[in-house]
Short mmCIF file of C-alpha atoms in Angstrom, two decimals:
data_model
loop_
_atom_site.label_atom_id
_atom_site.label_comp_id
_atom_site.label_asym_id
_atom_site.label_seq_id
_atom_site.Cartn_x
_atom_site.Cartn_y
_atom_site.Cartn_z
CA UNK K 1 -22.91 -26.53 9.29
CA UNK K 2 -20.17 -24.31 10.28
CA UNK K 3 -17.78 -22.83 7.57
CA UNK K 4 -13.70 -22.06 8.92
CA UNK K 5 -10.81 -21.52 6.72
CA UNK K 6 -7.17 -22.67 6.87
CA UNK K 7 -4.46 -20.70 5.52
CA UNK K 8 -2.14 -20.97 2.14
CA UNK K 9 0.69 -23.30 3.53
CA UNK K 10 -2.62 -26.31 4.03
CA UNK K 11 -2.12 -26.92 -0.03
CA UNK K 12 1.69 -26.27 -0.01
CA UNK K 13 3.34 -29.26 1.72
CA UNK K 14 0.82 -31.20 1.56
CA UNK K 15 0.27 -31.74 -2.10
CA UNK K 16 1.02 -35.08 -1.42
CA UNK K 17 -1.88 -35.38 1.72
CA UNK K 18 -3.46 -32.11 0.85
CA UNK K 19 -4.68 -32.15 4.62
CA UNK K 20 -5.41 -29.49 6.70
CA UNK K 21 -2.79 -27.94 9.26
CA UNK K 22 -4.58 -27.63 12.92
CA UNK K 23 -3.10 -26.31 15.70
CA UNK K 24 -4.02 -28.46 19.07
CA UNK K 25 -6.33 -25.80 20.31
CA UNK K 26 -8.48 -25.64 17.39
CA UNK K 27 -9.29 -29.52 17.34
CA UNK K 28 -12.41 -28.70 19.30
CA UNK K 29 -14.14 -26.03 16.60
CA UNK K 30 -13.76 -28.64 14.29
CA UNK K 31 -16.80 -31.15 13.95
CA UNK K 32 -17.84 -33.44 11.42
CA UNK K 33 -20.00 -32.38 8.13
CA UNK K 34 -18.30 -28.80 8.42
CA UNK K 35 -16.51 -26.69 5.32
CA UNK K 36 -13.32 -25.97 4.93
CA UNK K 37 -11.65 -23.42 2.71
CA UNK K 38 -8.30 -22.52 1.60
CA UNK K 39 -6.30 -20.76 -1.56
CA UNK K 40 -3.14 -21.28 -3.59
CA UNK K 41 -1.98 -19.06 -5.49
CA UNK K 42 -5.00 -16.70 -6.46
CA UNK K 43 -7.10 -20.59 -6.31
CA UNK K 44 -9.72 -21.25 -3.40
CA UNK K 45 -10.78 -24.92 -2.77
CA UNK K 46 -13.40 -26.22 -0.32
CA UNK K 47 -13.79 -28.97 1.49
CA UNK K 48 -16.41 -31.25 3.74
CA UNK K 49 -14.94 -32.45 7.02
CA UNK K 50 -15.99 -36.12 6.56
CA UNK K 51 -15.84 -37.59 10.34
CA UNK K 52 -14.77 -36.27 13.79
CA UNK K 53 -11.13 -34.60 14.10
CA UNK K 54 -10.18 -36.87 16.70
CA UNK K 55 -10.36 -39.69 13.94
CA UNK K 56 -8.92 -37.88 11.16
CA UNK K 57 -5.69 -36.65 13.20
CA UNK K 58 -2.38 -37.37 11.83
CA UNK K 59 0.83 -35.78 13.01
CA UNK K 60 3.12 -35.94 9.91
CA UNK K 61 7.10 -35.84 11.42
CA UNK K 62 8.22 -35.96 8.24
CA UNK K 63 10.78 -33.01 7.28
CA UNK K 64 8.58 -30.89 4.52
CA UNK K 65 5.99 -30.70 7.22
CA UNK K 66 8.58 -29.37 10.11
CA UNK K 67 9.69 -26.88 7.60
CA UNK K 68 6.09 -25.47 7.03
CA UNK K 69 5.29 -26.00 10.87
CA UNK K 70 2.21 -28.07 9.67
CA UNK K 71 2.99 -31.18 11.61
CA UNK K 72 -0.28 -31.28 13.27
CA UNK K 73 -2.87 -32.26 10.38
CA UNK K 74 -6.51 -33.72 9.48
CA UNK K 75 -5.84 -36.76 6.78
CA UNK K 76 -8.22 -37.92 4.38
CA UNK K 77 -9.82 -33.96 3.10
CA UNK K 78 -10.98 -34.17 -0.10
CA UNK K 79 -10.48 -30.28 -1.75
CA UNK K 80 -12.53 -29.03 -4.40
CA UNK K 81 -11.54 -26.23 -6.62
CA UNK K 82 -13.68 -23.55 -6.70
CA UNK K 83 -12.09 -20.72 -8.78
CA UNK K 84 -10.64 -17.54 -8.04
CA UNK K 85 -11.52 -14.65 -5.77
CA UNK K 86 -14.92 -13.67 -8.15
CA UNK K 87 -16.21 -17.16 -7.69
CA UNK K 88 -15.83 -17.24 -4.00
CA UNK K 89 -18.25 -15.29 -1.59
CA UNK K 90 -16.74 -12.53 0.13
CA UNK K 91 -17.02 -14.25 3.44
CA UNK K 92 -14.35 -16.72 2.01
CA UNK K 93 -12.00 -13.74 0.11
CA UNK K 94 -12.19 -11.59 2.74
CA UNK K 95 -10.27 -13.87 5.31
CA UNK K 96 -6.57 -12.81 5.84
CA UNK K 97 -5.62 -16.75 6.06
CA UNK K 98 -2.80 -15.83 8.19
CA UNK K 99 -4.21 -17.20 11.34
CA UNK K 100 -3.97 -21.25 11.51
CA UNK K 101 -7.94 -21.88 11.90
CA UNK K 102 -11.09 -19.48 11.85
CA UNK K 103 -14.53 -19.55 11.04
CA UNK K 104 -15.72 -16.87 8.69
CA UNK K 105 -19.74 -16.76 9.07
CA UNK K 106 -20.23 -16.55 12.67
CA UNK K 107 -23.33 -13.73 12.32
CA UNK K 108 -24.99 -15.24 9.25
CA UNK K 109 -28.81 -15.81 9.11
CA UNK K 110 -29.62 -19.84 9.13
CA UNK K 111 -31.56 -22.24 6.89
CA UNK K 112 -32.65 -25.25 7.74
CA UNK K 113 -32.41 -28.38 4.99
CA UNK K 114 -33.21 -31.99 5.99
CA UNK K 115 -33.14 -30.92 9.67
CA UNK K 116 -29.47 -29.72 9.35
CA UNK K 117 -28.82 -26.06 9.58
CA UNK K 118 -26.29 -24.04 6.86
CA UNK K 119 -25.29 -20.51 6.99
CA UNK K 120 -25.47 -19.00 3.24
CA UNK K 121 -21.84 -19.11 3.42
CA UNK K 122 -22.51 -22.90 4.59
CA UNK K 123 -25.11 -23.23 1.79
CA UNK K 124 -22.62 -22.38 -1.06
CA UNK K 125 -20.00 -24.41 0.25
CA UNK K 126 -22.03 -27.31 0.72
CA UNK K 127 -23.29 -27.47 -3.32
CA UNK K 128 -19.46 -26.49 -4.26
CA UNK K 129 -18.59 -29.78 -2.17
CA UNK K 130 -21.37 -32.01 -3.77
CA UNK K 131 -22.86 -32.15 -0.39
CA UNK K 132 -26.34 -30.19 -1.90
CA UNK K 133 -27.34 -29.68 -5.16
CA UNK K 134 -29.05 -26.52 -6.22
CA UNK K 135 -32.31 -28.16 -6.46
CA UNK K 136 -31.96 -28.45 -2.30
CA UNK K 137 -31.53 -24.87 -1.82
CA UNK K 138 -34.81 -24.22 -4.40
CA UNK K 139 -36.98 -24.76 -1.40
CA UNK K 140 -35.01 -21.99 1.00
CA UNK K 141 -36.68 -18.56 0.96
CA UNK K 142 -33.15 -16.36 1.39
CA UNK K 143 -33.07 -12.92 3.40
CA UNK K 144 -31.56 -10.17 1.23
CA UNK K 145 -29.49 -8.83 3.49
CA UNK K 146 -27.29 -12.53 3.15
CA UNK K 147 -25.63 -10.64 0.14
CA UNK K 148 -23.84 -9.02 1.93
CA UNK K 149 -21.90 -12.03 3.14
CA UNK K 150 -21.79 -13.55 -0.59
CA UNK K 151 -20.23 -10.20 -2.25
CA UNK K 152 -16.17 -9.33 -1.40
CA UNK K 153 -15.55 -6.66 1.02
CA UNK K 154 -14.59 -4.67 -2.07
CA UNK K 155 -17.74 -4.82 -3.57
CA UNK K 156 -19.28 -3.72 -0.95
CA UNK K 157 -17.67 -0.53 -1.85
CA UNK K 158 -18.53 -0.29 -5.40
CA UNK K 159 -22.25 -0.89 -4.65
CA UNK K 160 -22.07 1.86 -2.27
CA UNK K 161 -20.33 4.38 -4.89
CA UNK K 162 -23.26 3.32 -7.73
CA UNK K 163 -25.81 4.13 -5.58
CA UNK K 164 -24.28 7.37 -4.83
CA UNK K 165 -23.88 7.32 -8.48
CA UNK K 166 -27.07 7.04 -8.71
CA UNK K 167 -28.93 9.29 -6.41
CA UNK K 168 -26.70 11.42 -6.27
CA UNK K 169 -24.71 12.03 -9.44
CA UNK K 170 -21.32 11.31 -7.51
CA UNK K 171 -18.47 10.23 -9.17
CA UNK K 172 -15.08 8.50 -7.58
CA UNK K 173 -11.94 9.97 -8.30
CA UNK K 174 -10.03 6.28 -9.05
CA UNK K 175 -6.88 6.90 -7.71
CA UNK K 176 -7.85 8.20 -4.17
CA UNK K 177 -8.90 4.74 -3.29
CA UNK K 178 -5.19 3.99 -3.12
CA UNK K 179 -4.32 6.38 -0.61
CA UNK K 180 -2.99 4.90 3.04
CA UNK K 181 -5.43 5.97 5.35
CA UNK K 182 -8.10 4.80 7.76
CA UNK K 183 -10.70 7.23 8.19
CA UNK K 184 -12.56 6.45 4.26
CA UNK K 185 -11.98 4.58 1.04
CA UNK K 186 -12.02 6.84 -1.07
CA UNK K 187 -13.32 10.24 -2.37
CA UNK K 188 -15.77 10.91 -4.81
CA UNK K 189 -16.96 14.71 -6.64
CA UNK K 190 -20.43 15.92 -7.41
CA UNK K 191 -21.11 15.68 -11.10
CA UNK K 192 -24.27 17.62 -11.03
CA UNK K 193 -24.62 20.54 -13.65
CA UNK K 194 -26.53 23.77 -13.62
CA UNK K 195 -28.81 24.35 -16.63
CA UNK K 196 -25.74 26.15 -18.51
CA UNK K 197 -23.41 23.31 -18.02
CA UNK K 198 -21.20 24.20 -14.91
CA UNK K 199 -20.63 21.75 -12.00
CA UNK K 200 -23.07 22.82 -9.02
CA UNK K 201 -20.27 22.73 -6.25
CA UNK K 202 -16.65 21.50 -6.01
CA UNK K 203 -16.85 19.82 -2.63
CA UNK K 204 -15.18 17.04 -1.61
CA UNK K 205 -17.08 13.62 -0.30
CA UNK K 206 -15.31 10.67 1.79
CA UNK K 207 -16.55 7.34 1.98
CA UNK K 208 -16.49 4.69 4.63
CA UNK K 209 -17.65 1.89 4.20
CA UNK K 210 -17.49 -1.51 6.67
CA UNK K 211 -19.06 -5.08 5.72
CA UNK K 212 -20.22 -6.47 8.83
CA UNK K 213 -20.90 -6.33 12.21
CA UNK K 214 -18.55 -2.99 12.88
CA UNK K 215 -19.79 -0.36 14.56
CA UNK K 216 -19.25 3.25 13.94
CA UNK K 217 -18.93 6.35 15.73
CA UNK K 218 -19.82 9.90 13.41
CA UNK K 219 -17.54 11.86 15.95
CA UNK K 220 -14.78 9.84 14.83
CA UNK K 221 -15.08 11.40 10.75
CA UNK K 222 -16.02 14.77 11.61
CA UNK K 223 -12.55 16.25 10.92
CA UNK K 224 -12.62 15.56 7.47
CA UNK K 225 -15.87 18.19 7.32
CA UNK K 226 -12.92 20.75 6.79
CA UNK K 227 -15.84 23.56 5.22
CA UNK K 228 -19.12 23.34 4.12
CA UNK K 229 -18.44 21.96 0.81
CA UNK K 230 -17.33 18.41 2.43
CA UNK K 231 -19.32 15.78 3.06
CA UNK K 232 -18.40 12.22 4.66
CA UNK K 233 -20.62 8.90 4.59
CA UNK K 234 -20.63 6.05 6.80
CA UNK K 235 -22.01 2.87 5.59
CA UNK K 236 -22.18 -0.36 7.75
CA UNK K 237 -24.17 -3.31 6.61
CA UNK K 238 -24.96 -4.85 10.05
CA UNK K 239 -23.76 -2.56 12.69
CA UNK K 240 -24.54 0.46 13.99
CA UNK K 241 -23.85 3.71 13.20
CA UNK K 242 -24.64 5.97 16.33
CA UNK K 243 -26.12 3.29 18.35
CA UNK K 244 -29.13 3.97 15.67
CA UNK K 245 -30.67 1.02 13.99
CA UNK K 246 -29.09 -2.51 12.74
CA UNK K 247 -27.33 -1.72 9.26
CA UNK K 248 -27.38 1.81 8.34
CA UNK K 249 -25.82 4.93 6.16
CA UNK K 250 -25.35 8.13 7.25
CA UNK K 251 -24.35 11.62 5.54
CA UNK K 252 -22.49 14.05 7.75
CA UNK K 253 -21.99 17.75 6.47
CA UNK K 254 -21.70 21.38 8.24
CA UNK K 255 -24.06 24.10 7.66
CA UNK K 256 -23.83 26.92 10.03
CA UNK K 257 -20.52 25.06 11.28
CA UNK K 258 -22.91 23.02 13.14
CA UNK K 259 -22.58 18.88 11.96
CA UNK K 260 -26.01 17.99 10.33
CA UNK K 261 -26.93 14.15 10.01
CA UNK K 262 -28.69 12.35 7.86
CA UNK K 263 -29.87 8.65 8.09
CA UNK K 264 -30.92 5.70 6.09
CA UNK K 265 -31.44 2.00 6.78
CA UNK K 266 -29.33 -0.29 4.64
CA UNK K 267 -32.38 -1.61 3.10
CA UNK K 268 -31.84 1.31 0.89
CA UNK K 269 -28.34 -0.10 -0.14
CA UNK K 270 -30.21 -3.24 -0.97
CA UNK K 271 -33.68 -1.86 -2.74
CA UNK K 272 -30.70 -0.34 -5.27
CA UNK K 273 -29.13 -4.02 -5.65
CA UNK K 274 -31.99 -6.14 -6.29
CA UNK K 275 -33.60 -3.36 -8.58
CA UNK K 276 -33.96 -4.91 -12.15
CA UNK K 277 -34.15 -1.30 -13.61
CA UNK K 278 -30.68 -0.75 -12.29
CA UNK K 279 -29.26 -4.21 -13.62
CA UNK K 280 -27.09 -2.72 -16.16
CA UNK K 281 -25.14 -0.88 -13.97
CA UNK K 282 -24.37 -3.69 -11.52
CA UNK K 283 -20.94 -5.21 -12.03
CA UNK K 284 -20.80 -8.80 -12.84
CA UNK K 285 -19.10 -10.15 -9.46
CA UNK K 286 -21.93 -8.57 -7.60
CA UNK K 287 -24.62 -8.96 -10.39
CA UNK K 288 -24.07 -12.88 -10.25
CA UNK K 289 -24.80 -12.99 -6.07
CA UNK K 290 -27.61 -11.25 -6.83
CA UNK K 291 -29.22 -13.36 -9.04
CA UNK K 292 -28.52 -16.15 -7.53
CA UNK K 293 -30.25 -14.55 -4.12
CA UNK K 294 -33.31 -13.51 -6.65
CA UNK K 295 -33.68 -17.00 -7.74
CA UNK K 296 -34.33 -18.80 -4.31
CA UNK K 297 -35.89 -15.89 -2.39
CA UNK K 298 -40.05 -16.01 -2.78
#
């Protein structure tokens, strides 16, 4: 089953039909026994569609709906409150809901229950809507790499700085992960010491990191290799970097003045995750997608 969200005005006007504000053109992405999400204020609620859009159609001319331009509406959804953006999966949070009607896990791997097949987007929203229970899902052998679609975009981030953390002893400078730009997230030091105490190097590293299909292009960051302190890393969890493999990270530095390149599959990113010695240092929102991926994977 597919999974689409609808945007914050669906639970404004509304209240009193709580349905879902279509546009004409989206009618036919709609079918029957697909999820629906949406969010008021900071709240996300899901929702089976329970028949065929053509029979749940309703145009409402009444004058709160004009004034919200949600004339055109499916009757008769029953939302379910979820919680707020930690309880969600990050294919849910990550969803502008500016548009009318999208769907959000288009690329996800599929599992098949009772002959019906569910995303792991499609698989959460289903026991959230009391269309599975947990003991359905027991059965489903999950792929790792469907974390990635459970955590926020955001957390995505923070895994990557821990296991920089990690191997490499790099620490983020918090307040550079406000700054307005496009080319990384944010920048983090080298907290390595020599034997007496002083920090090895003072270079500066820059982070980019994209959840998703997104490609990336190294040519496109090497300007921020200013000298050969610098270093810039490109993480995309299931796009290429390059045109190299599927899901990948890359470190980019000069030595010589000439860009050196080095590569590692994202399996790497996920080996870190799902390591139990490295538990404690998992933050809860992404701890709890783990564990619940642990639980049903064999």
């Amino acid at each position: 089953m597919d999974c689409v969200v609808t945007p914050l005005k669906t639970l404004m006007g509304f209240s009193v039909h709580l349905n879902v504000q279509l546009k004409f053109y989206n009618l036919p992405n709609l079918k029957k026994g697909d999820f629906i999400w949406t969010r008021k204020a900071g709240q996300y609620y899901v929702a089976e569609v329970p028949d065929s859009p053509e029979n749940l159609f309703y145009f409402d001319a009444g004058s709160d709906a004009t004034a919200f331009d949600c004339s055109a509406q499916l009757k008769n959804i029953h939302w379910i409150k979820v919680g707020a953006e930690a309880d969600v999966p990050g294919s849910v949070s990550v969803y502008n809901f500016y548009s009318s009607i999208g769907r959000i896990d288009v690329r996800e791997n599929l599992y098949k229950i009772n002959d019906i097949q569910y995303t792991a987007t499609g698989l959460f929203s289903a026991v959230k809507a009391g269309v599975l229970s947990p003991k359905d899902i027991q059965k489903i052998n999950f792929n790792r790499h469907d974390l990635f679609s459970l955590i926020r975009y955001s957390d995505t981030e923070d895994l990557v700085a821990l296991w920089l953390f990690d191997k490499f002893n790099y620490i983020v400078i918090p307040s550079t992960n406000k700054l307005s730009t496009q080319k990384y997230e944010f920048v983090l030091l080298n907290a390595s010491k020599n034997l007496n105490g002083k920090y090895r190097d003072s270079k500066n590293i820059y982070i980019q990191v994209k959840n998703g299909a997104i490609d990336l292009k190294s040519k496109d960051y090497t300007s921020l290799l200013k000298d050969d302190r610098n270093e810039v890393w490109l993480v995309t969890t299931s796009g290429r970097i390059d045109n190299l493999s599927v899901g990948g990270i890359m470190r980019l530095c000069l030595k010589n003045s000439k860009v050196q390149k080095s590569f590692w599959g994202i399996e790497e990113l996920l080996n870190f995750a799902f390591n139990p010695e490295k538990k404690n240092i998992i933050p809860d929102n992404i701890l709890f997608w783990v564990l619940l991926c642990n639980r049903y994977m064999s």
